[in-house]
PDB file of C-alpha atoms in Angstrom:
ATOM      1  CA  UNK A   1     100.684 261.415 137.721  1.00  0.00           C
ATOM      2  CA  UNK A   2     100.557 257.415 137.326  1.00  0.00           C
ATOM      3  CA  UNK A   3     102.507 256.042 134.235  1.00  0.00           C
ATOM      4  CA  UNK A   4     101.476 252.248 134.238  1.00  0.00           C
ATOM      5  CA  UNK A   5     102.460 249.591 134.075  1.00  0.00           C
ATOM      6  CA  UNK A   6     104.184 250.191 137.366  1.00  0.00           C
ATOM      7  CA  UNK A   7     107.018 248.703 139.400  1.00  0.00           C
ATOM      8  CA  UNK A   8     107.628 245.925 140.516  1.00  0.00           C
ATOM      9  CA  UNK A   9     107.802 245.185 136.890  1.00  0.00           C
ATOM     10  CA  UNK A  10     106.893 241.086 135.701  1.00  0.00           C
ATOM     11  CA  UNK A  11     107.312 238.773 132.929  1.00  0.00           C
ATOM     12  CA  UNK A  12     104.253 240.617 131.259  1.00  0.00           C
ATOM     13  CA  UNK A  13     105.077 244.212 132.621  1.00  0.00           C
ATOM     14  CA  UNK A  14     108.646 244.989 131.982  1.00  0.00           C
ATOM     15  CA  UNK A  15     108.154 244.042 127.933  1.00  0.00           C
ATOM     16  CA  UNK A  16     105.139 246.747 128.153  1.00  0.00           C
ATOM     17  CA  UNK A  17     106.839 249.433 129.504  1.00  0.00           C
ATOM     18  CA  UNK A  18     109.560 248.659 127.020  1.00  0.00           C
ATOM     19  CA  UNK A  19     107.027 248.831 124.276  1.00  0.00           C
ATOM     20  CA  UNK A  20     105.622 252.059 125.544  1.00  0.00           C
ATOM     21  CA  UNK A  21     109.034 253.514 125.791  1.00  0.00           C
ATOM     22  CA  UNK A  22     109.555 252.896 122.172  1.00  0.00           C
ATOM     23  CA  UNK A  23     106.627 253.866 120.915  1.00  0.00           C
ATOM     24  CA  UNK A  24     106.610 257.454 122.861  1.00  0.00           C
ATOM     25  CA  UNK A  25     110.161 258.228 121.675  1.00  0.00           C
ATOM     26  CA  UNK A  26     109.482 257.326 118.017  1.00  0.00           C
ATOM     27  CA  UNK A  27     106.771 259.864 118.264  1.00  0.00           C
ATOM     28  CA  UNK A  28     109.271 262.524 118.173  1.00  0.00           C
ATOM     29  CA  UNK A  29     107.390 264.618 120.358  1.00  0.00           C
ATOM     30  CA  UNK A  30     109.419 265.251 123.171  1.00  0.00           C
ATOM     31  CA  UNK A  31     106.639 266.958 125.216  1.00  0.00           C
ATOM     32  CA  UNK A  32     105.371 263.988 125.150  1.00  0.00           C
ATOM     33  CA  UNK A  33     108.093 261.685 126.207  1.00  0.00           C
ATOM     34  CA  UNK A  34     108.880 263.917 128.850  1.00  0.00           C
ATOM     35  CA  UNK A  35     105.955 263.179 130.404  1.00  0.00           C
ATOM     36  CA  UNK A  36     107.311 259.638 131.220  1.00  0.00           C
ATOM     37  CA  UNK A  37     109.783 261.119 133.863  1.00  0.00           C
ATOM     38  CA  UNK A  38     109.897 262.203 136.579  1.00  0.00           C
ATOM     39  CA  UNK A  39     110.646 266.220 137.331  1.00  0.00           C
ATOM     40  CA  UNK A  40     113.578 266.552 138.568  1.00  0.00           C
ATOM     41  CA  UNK A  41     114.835 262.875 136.309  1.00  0.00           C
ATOM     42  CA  UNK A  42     118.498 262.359 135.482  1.00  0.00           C
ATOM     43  CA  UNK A  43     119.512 261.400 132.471  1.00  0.00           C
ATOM     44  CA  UNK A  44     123.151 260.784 131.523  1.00  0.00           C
ATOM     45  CA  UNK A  45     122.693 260.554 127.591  1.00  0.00           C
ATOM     46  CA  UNK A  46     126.207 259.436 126.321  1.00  0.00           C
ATOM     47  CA  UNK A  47     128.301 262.681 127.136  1.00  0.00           C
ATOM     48  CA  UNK A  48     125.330 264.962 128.283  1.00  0.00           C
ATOM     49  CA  UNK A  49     124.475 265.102 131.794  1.00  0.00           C
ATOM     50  CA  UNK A  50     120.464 266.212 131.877  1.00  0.00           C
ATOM     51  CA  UNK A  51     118.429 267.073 134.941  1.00  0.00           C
ATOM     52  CA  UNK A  52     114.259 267.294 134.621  1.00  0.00           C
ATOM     53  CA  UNK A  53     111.871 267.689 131.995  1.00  0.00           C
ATOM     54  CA  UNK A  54     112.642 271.494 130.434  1.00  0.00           C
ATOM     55  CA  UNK A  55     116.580 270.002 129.893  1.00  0.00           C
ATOM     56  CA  UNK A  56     114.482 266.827 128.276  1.00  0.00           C
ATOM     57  CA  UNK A  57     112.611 268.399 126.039  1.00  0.00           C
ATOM     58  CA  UNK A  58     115.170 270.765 124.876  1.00  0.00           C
ATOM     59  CA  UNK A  59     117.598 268.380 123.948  1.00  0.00           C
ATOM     60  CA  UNK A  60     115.296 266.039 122.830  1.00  0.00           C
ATOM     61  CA  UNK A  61     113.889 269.061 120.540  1.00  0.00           C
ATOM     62  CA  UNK A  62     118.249 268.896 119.479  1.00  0.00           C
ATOM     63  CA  UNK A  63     118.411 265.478 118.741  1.00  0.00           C
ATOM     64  CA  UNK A  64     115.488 265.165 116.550  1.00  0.00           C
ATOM     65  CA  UNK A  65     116.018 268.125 114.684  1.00  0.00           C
ATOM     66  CA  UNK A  66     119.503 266.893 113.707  1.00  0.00           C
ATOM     67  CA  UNK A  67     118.352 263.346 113.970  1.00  0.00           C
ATOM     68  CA  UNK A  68     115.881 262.956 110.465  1.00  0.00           C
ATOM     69  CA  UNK A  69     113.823 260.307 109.419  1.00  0.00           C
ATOM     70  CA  UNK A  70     114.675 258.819 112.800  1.00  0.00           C
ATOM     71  CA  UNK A  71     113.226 254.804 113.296  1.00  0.00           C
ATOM     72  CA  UNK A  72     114.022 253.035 117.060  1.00  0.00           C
ATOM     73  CA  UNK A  73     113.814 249.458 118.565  1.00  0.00           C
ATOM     74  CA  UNK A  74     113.737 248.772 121.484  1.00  0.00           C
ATOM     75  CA  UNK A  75     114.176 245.186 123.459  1.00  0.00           C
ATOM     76  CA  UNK A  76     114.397 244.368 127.242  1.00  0.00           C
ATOM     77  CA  UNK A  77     117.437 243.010 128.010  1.00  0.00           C
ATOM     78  CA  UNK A  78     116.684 242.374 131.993  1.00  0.00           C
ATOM     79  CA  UNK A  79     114.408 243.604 134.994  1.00  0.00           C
ATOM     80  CA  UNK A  80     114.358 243.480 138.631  1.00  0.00           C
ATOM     81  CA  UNK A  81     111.436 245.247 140.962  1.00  0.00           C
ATOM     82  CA  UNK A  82     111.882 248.843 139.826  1.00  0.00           C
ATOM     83  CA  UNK A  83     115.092 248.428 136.955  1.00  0.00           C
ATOM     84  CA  UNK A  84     115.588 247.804 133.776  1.00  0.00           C
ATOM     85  CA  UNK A  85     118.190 246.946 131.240  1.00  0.00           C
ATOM     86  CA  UNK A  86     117.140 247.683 127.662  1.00  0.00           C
ATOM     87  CA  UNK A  87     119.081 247.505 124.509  1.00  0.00           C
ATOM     88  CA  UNK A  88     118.583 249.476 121.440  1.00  0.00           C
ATOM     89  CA  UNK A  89     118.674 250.365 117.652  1.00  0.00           C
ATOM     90  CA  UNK A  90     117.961 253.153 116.135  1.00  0.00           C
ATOM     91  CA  UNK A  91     118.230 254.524 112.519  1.00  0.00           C
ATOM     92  CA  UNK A  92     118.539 258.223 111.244  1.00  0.00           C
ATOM     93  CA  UNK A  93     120.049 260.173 108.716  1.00  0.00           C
ATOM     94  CA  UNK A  94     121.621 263.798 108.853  1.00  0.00           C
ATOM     95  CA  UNK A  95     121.421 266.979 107.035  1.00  0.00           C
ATOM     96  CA  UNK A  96     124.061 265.426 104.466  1.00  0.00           C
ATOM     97  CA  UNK A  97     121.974 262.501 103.529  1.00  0.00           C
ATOM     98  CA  UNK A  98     124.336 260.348 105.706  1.00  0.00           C
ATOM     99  CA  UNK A  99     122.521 257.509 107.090  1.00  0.00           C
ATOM    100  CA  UNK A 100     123.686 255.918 110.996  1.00  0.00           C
ATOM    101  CA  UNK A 101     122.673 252.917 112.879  1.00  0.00           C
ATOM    102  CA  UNK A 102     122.824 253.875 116.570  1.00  0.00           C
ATOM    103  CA  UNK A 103     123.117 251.319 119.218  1.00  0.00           C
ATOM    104  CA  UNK A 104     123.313 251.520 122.438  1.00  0.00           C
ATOM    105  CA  UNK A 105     122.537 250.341 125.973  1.00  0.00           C
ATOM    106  CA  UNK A 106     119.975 251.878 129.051  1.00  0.00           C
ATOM    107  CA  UNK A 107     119.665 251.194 132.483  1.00  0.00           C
ATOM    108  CA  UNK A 108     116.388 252.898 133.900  1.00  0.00           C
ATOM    109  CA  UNK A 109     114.996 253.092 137.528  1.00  0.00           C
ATOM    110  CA  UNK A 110     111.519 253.927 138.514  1.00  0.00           C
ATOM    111  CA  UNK A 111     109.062 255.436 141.337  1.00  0.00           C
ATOM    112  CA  UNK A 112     106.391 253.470 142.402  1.00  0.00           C
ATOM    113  CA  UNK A 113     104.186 255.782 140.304  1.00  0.00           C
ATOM    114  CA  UNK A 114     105.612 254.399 137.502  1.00  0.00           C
ATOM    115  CA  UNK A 115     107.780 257.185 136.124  1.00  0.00           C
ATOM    116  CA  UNK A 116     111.432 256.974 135.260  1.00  0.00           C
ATOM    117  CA  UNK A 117     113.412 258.842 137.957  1.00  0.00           C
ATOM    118  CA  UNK A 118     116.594 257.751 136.181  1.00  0.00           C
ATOM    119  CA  UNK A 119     118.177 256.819 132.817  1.00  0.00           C
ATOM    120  CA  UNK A 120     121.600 256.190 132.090  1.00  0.00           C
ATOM    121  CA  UNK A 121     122.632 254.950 128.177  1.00  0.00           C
ATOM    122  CA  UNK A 122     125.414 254.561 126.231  1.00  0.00           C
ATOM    123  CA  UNK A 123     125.665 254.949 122.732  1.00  0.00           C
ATOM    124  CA  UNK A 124     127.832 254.487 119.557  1.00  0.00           C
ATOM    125  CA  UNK A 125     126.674 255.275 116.049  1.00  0.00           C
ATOM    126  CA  UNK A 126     127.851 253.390 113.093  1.00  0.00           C
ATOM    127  CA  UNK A 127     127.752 255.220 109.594  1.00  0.00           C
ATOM    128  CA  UNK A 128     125.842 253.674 107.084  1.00  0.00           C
ATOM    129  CA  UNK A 129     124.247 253.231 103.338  1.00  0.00           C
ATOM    130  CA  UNK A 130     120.310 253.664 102.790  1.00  0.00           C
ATOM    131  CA  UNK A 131     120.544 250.245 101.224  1.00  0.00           C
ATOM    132  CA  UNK A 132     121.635 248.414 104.565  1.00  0.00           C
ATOM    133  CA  UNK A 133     118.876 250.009 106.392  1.00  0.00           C
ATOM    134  CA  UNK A 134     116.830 247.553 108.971  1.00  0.00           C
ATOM    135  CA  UNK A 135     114.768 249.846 110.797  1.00  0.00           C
ATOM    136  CA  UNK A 136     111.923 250.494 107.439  1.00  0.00           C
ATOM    137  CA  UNK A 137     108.120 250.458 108.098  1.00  0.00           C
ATOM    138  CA  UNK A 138     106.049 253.807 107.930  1.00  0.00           C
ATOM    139  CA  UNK A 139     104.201 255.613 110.491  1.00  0.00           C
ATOM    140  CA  UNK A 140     105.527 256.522 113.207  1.00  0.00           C
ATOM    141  CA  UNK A 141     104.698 253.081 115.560  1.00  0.00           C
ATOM    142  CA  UNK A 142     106.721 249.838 114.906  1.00  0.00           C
ATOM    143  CA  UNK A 143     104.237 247.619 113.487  1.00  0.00           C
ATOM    144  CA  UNK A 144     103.626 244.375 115.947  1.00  0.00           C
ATOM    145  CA  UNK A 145     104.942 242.207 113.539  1.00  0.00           C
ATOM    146  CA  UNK A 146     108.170 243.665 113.011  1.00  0.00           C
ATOM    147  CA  UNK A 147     111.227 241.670 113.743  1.00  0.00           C
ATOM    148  CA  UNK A 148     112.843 242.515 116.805  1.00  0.00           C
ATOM    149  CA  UNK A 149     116.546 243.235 117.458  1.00  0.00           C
ATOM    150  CA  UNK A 150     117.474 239.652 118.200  1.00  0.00           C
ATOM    151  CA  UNK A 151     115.254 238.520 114.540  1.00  0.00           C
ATOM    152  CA  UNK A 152     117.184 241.525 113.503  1.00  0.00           C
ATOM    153  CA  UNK A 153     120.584 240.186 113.990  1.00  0.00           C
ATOM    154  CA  UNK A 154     120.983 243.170 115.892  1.00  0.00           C
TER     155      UNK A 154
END
């Protein structure tokens, strides 16, 4: 399988793959996002230590069922041949009706086919009101002309 864009990443690549990234995850389908990684990927996912795809989708299947209403930004933060360091938002509520910003941090290395054979990130989540909610379009893709994190003041 060949997930472009592909490594070495550019200027005009790395933001894609970002993009893609984003998009994928805020599908909430996490058949799908596995499919971006590799089959035997590690993940280190704040606490949880995850090895290949069936471990991705299951606790991506976790996090989204506990994880509602769930909106994510992502931004490149830096790039170099096959890594990447992205930062993120993202915005959820949970059973209670308690809304969190999440924000966190990624580093991710890729095979030359272009999927991620590695993702590290570190995350904190900050407890929230509906009313200071950022993260608000509908559908499930950011819109292009959404503010980014920076515009954000995130």
């Amino acid at each position: 399988m060949i997930k472009p864009p592909l490594p070495p990443f550019t200027e005009e690549t790395a933001p894609q793959k970002v993009r893609a990234a984003e998009d994928a995850w805020n599908s909430q389908d996490p058949v799908h996002v596995a499919q971006a990684y590799t089959p035997d990927c590690f993940w280190r996912n704040r606490t949880d230590f995850i090895q290949g795809r069936e471990e991705i989708i299951a606790f991506l299947t976790r996090k989204w069922q506990q994880e509602q209403d769930y909106r994510l930004v992502k931004e490149l933060w830096g790039f170099r041949l096959n890594r990447m360091a992205v930062r993120f938002s993202y915005e959820w509520h949970d059973s209670t009706g308690q809304w969190f910003r999440s924000y966190g941090n990624e580093l991710w290395e890729f095979e030359e086919n272009g999927l991620m054979r590695r993702r590290v990130a570190s995350i904190n989540d900050l407890p929230i009101l509906q009313t200071d909610r950022k993260l608000l379009w509908t559908g499930a893709r950011r819109p292009d002309d959404f503010p980014s994190l920076t515009e954000l003041g995130l």
